[in-house]
Short mmCIF file of C-alpha atoms and ligand atoms in Angstrom, two decimals:
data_model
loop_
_atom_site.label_atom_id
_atom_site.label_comp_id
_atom_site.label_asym_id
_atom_site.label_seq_id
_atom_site.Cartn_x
_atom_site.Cartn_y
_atom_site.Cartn_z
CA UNK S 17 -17.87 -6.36 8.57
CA UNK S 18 -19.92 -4.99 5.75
CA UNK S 19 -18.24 -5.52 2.46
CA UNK S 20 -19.25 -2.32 0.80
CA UNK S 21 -16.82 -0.34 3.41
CA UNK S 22 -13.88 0.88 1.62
CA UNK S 23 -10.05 0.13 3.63
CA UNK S 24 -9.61 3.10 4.94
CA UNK S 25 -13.26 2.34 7.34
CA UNK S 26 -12.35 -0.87 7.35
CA UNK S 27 -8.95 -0.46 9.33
CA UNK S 28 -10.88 1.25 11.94
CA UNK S 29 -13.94 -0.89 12.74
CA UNK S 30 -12.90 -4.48 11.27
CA UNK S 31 -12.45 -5.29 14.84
CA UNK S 32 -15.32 -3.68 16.07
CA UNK S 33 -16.82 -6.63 18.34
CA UNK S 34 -13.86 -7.06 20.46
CA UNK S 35 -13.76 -3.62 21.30
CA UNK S 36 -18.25 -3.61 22.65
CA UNK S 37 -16.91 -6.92 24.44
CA UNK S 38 -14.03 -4.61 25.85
CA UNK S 39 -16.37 -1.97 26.50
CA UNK S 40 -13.67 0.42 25.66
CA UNK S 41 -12.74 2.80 22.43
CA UNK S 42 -8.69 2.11 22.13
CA UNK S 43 -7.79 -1.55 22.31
CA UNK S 44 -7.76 -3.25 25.59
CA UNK S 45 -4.40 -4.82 26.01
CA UNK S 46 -5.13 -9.00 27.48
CA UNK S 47 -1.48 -8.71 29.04
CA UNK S 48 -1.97 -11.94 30.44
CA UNK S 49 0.10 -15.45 29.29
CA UNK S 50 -3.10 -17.70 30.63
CA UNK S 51 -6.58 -17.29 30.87
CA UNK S 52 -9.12 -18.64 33.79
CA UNK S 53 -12.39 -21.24 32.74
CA UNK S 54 -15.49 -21.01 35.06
CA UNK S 55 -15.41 -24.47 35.35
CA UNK S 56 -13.46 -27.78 34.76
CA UNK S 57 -16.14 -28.72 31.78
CA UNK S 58 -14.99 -25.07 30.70
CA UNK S 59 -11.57 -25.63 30.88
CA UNK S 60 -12.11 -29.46 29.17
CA UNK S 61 -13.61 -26.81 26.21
CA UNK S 62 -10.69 -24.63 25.80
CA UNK S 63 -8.14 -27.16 26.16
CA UNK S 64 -9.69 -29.00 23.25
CA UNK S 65 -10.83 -26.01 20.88
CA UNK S 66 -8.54 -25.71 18.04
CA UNK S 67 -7.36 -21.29 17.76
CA UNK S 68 -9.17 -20.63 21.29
CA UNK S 69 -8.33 -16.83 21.57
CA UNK S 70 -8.23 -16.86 25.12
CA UNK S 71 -6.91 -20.20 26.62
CA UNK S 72 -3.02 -19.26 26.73
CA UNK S 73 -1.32 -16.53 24.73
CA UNK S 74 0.75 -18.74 22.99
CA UNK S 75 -1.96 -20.29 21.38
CA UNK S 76 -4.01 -16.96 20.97
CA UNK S 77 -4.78 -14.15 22.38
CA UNK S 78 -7.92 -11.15 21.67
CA UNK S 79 -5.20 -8.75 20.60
CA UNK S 80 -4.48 -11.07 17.82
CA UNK S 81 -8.26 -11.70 16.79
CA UNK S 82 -8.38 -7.82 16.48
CA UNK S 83 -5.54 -7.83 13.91
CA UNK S 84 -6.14 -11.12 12.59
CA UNK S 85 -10.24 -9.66 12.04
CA UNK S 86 -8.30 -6.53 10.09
CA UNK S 87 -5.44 -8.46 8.05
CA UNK S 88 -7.98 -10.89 6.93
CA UNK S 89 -10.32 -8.33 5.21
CA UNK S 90 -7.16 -6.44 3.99
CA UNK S 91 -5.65 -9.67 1.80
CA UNK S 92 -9.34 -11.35 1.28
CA UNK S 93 -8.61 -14.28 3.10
CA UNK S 94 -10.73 -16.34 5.18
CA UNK S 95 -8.72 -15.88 8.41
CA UNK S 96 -4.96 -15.17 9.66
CA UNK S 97 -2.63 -15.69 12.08
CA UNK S 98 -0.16 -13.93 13.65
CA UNK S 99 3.19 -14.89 15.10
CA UNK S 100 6.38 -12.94 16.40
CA UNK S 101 8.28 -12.33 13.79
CA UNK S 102 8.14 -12.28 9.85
CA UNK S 103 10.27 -14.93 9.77
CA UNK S 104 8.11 -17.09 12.39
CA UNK S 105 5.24 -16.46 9.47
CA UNK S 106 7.61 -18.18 6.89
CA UNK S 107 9.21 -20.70 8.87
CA UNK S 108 5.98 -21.65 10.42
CA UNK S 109 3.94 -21.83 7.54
CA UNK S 110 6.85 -23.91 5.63
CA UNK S 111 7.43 -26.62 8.57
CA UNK S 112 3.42 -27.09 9.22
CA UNK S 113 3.01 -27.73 5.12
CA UNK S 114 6.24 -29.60 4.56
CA UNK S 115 7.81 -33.00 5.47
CA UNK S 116 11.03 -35.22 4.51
CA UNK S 117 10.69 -36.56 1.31
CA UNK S 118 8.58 -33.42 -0.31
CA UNK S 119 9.57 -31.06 -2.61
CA UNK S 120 9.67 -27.09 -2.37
CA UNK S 121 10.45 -24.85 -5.31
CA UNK S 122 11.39 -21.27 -4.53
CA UNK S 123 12.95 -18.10 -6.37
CA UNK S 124 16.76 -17.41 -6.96
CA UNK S 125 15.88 -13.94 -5.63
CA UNK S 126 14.51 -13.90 -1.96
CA UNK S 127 14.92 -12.23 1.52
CA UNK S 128 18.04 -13.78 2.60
CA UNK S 129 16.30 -15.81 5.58
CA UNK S 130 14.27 -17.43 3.47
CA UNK S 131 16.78 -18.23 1.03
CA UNK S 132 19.14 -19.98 4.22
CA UNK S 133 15.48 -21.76 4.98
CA UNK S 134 15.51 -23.11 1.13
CA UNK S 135 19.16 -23.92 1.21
CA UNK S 136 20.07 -25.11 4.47
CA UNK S 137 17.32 -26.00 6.68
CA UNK S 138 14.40 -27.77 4.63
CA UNK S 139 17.32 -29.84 3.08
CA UNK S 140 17.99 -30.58 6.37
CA UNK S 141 15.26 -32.15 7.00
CA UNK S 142 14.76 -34.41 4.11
CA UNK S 143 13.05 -31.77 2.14
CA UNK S 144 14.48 -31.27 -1.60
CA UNK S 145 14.38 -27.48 -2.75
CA UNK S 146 14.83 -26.64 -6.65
CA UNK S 147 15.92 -22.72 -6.72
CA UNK S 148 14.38 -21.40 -10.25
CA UNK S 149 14.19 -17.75 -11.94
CA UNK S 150 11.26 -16.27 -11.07
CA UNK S 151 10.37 -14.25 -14.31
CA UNK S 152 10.91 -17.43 -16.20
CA UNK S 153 7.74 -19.19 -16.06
CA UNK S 154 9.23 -22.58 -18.12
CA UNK S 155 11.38 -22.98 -15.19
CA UNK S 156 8.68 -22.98 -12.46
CA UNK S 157 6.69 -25.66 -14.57
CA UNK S 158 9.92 -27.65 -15.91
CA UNK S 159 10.81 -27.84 -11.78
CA UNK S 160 7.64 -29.31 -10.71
CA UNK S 161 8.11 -32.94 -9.73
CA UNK S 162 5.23 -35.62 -8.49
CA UNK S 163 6.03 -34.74 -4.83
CA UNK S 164 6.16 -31.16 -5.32
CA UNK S 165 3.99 -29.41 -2.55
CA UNK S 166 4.54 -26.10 -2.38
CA UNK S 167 5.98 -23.20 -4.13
CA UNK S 168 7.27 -20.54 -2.49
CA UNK S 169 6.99 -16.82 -4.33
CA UNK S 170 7.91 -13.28 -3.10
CA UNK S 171 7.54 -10.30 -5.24
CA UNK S 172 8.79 -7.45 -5.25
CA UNK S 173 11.50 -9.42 -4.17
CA UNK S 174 14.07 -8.46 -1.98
CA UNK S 175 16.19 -6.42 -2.51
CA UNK S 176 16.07 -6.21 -6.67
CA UNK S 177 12.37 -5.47 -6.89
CA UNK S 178 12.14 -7.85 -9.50
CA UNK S 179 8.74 -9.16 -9.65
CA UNK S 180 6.93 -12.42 -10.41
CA UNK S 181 3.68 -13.33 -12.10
CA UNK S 182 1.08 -14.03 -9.45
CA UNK S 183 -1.26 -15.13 -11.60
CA UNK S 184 0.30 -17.69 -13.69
CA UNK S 185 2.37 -19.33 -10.91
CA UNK S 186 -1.24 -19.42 -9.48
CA UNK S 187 -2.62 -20.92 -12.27
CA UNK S 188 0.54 -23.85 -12.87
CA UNK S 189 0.35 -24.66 -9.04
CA UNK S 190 -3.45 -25.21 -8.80
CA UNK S 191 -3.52 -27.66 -12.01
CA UNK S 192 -0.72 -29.59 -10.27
CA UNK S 193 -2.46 -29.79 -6.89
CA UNK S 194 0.66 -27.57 -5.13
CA UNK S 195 0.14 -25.06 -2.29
CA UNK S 196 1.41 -21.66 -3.60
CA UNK S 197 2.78 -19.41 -0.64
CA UNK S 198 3.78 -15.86 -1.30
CA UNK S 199 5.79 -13.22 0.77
CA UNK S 200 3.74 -9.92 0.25
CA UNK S 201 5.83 -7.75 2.74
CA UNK S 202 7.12 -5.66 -0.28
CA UNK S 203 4.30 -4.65 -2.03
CA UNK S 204 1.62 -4.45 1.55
CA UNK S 205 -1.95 -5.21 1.00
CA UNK S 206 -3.10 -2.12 -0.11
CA UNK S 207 -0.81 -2.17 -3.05
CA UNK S 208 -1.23 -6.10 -4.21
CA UNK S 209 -3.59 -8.84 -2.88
CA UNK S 210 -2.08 -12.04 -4.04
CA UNK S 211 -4.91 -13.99 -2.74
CA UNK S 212 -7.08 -12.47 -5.38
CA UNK S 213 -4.76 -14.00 -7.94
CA UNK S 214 -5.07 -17.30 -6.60
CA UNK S 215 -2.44 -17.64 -4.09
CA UNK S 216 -3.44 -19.83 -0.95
CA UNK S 217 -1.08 -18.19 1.70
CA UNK S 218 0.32 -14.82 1.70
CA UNK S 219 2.75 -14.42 4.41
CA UNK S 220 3.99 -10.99 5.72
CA UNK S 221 6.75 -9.59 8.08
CA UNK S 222 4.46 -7.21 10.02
CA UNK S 223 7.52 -5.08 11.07
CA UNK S 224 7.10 -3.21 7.76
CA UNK S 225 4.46 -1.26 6.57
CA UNK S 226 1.77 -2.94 8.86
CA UNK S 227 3.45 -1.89 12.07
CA UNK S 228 4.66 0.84 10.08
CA UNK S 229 7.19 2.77 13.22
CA UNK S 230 9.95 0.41 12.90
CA UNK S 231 9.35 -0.40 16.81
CA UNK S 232 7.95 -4.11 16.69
CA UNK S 233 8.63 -7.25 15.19
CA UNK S 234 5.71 -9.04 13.83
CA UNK S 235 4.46 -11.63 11.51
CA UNK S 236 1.40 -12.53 9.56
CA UNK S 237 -0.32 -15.57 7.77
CA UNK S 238 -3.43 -14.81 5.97
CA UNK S 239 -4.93 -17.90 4.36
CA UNK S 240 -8.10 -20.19 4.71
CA UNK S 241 -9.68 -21.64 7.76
CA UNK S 242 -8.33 -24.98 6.59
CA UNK S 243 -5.11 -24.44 6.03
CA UNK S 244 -4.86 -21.92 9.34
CA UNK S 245 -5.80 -24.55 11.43
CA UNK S 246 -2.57 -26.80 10.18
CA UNK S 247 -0.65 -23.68 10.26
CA UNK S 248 -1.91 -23.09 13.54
CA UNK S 249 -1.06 -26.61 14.96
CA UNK S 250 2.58 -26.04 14.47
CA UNK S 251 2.56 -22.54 15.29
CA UNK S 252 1.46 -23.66 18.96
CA UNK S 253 4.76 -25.82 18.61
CA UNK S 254 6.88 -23.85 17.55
CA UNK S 255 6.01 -20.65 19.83
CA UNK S 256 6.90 -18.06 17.33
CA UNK S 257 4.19 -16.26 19.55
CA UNK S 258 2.99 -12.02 18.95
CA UNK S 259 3.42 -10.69 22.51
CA UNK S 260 -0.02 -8.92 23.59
CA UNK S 261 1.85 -5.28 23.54
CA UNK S 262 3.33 -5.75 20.24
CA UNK S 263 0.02 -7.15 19.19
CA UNK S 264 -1.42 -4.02 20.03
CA UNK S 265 1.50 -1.60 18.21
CA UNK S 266 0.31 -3.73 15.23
CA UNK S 267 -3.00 -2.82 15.45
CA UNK S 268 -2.78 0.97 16.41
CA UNK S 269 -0.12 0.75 13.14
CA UNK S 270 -2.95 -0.67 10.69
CA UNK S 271 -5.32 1.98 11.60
CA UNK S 272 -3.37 4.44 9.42
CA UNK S 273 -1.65 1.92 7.15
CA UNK S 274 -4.00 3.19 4.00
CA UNK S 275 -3.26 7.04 4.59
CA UNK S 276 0.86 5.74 5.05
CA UNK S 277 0.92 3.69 2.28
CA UNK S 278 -1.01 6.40 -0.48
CA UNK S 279 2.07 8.93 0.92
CA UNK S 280 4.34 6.32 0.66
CA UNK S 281 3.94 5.12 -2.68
CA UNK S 282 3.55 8.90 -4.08
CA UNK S 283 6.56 9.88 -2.30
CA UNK S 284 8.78 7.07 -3.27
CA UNK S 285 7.80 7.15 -7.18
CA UNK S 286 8.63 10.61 -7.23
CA UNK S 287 11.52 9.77 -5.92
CA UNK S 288 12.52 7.09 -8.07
CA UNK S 289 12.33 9.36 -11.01
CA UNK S 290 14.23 12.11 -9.54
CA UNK S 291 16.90 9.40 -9.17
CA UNK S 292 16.75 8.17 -12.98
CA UNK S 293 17.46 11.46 -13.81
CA UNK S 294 21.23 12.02 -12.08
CA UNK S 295 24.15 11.86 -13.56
CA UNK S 296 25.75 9.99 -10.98
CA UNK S 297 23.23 7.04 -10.98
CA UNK S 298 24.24 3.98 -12.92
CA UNK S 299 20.35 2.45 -13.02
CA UNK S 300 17.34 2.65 -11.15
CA UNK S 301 14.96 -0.79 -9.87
CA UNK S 302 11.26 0.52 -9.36
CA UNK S 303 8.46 -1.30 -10.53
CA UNK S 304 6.57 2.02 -10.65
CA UNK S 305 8.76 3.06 -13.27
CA UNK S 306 8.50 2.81 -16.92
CA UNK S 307 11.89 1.53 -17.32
CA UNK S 308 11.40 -1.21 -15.02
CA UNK S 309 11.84 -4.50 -16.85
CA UNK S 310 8.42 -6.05 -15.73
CA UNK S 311 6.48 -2.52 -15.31
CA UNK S 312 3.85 -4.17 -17.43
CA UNK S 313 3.24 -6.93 -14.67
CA UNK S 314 3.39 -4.30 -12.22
CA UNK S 315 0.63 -2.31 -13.46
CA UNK S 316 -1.41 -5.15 -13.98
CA UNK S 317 -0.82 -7.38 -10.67
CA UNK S 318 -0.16 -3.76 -8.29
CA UNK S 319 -2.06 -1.05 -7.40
CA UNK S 320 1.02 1.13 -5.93
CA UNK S 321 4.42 0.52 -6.25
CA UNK S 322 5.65 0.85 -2.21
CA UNK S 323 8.10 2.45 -0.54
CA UNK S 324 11.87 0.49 -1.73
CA UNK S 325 13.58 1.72 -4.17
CA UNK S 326 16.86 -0.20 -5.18
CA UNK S 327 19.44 1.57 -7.24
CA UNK S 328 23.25 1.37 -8.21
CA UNK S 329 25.55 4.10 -8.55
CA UNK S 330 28.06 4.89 -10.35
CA UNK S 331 31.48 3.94 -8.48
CA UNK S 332 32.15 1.13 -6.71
CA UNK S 333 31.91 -0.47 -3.19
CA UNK S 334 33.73 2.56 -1.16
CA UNK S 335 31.94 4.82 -3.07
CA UNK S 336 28.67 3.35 -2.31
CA UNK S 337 29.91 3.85 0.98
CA UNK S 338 30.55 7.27 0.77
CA UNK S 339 26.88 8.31 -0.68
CA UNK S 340 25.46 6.02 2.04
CA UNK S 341 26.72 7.42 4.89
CA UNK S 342 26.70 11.19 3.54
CA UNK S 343 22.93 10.99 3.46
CA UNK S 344 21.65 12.99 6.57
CA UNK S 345 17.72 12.26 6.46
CA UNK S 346 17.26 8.56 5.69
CA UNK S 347 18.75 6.57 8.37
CA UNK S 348 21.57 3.95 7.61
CA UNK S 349 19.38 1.21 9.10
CA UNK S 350 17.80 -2.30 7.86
CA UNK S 351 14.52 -3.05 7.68
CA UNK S 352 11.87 -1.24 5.41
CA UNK S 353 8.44 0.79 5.46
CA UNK S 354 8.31 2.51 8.40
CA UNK S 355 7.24 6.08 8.74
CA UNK S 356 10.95 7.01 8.59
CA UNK S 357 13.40 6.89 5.52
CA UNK S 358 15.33 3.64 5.92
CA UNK S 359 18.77 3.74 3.40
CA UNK S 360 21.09 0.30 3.30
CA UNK S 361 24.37 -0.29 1.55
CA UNK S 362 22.77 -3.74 -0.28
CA UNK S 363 25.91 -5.83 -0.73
CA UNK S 364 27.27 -5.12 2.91
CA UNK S 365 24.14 -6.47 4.57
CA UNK S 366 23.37 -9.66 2.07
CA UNK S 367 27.49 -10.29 2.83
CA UNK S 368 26.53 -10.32 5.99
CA UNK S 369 23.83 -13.74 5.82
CA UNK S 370 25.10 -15.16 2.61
CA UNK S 371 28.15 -17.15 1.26
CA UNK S 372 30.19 -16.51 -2.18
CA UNK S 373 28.14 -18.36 -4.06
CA UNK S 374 24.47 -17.42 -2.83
CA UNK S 375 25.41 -13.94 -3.29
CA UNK S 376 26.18 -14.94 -7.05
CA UNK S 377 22.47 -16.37 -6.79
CA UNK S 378 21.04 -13.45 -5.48
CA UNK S 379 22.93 -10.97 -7.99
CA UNK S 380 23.51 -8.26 -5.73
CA UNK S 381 26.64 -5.89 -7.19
CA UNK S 382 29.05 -3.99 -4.87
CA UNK S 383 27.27 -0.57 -6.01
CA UNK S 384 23.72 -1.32 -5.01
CA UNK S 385 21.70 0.98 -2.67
CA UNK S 386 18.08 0.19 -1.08
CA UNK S 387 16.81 2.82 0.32
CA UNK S 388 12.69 3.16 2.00
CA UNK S 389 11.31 6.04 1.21
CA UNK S 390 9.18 7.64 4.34
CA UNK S 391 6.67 10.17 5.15
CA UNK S 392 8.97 12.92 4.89
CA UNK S 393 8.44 15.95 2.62
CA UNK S 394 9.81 14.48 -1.24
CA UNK S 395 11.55 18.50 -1.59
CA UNK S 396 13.97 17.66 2.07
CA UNK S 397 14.41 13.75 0.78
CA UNK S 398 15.48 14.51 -2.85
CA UNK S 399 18.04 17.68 -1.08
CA UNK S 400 19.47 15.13 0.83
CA UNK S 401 20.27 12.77 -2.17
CA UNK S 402 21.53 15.34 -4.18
CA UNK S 403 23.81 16.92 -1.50
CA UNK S 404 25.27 12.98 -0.53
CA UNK S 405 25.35 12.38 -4.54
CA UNK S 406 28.06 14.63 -4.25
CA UNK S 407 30.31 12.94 -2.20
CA UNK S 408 31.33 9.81 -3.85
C1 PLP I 20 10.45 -9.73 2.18
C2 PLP I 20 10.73 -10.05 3.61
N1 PLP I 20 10.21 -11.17 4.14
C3 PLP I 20 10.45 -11.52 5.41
C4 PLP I 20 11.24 -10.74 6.24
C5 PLP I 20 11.50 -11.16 7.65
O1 PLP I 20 10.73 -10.41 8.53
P1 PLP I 20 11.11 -10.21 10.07
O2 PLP I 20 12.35 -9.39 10.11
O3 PLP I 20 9.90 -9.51 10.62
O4 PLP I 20 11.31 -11.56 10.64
C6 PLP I 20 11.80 -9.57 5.74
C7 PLP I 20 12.66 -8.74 6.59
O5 PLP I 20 13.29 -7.79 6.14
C8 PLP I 20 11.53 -9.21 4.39
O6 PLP I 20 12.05 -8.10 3.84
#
């Protein structure tokens, strides 16, 4: 791929060689679990050749090396991976770099499967997790112990949209030696490219913005060849595996991911500022705004903002309720940047995964809203708050 093309080309012909090989213009889909060798010294090949994209779909598949060929240029890694779930990216990528007796340091604030990974499962398994503030740089460095390996970031977090610095973390975990892993399913690549900031891993839950039409779950791991290939090693174990259809709603998804995500981020900054400006709104979380605690890190680590905005209104958990479910265009559903508006009553899902205490952690109040802003015209979307603003 030549680098001079800009990511809006680059969506559309990244994968170019697979589809000459193909011989077709839309993606072929390899619906097949195993693949057939010419010959036994063929077969010796494949079973032997570490990533083989056409051996045994759990192991790889060419739907995958189209998306993994487009992800890739997108976050300026050397290679990715894909597995079936945004949570097989995380857990995958954790297990393959971690063992008993290493230490992990991850933020207070996190998607809530990743915070029962750091507090129930790598303990587990012998490995020690210290939980630290992520806007408090001290605390990353004072938490960093001889057998530290690997520090685990997201920003935007979920679901505060509180961020953390990219760079410096990057800069403290490289002098210590520590691999530095961060979620980027909040922001997408288009809108922040932790690798370029000296991250080693950036991990995604594909189902977002990358699939895009909230109808596949998907993961991604973009890092280097190096680290892939451990990655990969446990991946094949653990067989968090991208079926070959879903691969391929991936991939028709990332062909419009830069024209979603430009709508996407003017849409939901607009708003984000329509919603600072109601009575009935207690505060508004949006890193795109200027009242946004770390909107100075924001502008210098993001190019957009993306599509969640978190907010808290004024009244208390049944009136939450109320504004939630009086909303007639966003859809009372989880997940997040899809070409639909997506609207969650915060505390009632985290209540759902967490205990007492976590929740504490997490600070998530009874009034809290996330809601993903979609493609829909900003005129109908801000109606519809103002009309459901009414009824709490
Ligand atoms: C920031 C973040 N990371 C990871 C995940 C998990 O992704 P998946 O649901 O695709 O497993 C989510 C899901 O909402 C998320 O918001």
């Amino acid at each position: 791929m030549k680098e001079e093309y800009k990511k809006d080309t680059m969506v559309l012909h990244a994968d170019h060689e697979w589809g000459v090989k193909d011989g077709t213009v839309a993606p072929a889909i390899y619906y097949t679990s195993t693949f057939p060798a010419n010959d036994a010294a063929e077969f010796a090949d494949m079973a032997s050749r570490p990533l083989h994209p056409q051996y045994y779909t759990r192991y790889g598949n060419p739907v995958h090396e189209r998306v993994k060929a487009i992800m890739a240029e997108l976050e300026g890694t050397e290679t990715a991976l894909v597995t079936g779930s945004g949570m097989g990216a995380i857990a995958t990528t954790l297990l393959s770099l971690v063992s008993a007796g290493d230490h992990v340091i991850a933020q207070t604030r996190h998607y809530m499967s990743t915070t029962k990974i750091m507090d129930d499962m790598l303990p587990r398994f012998g490995v020690e997790v210290t939980i630290v503030e992520q806007t408090d740089l001290a605390a990353f460095e004072q938490a960093i112990k001889p057998n530290t390996k690997l520090i685990m970031l997201e920003t935007p977090a979920n679901p505060t949209l509180v961020l953390t610095d990219l760079e410096a973390v990057a800069t403290l975990a490289k002098s210590h030696g520590i691999v530095l892993v961060a979620d980027n399913t909040f922001a997408s690549p288009l809108n922040q490219r932790p690798h370029d900031l000296g991250v080693d891993v950036v991990v995604h839950s594909a189902t977002k913005y990358l699939g895009g039409h909230s109808d596949i779950t998907a993961g991604v791991i973009c890092t280097s060849h190096e680290l892939a290939e451990r990655i990969w090693d446990t991946h094949t174990s653990i067989g968090s595996v991208l079926s070959p259809m879903d691969a391929w709603l991936l991939l028709r998804g990332l062909r419009t991911l830069p024209v979603r995500i430009e709508r996407i981020n003017s849409n939901a900054l607009a708003l984000a500022e329509f919603l600072e400006n109601q009575p009935e709104i207690e505060q508004v979380f949006y890193p795109g705004l200027v009242s946004h605690p770390q909107h100075e890190l924001a502008l210098k680590q993001m190019k957009g903002f993306g599509a969640v905005i978190a907010f808290a209104i004024k009244g208390d958990y049944a009136a939450t309720q109320r504004f939630v479910s009086a909303l007639n265009l966003s859809i009372n559903a989880v997940s997040l940047g899809g070409v639909e508006s997506l609207v969650i009553h915060t505390a009632a899902m985290w209540e759902g995964a967490l205990n007492e205490e976590q929740m504490k952690t997490a600070g998530i109040p009874a009034n809290f809203v996330r809601y993903s802003v979609g493609l829909e015209h900003i005129e109908d979307l801000k109606a519809d708050v103002l009309q459901a603003l009414k009824e709490i």
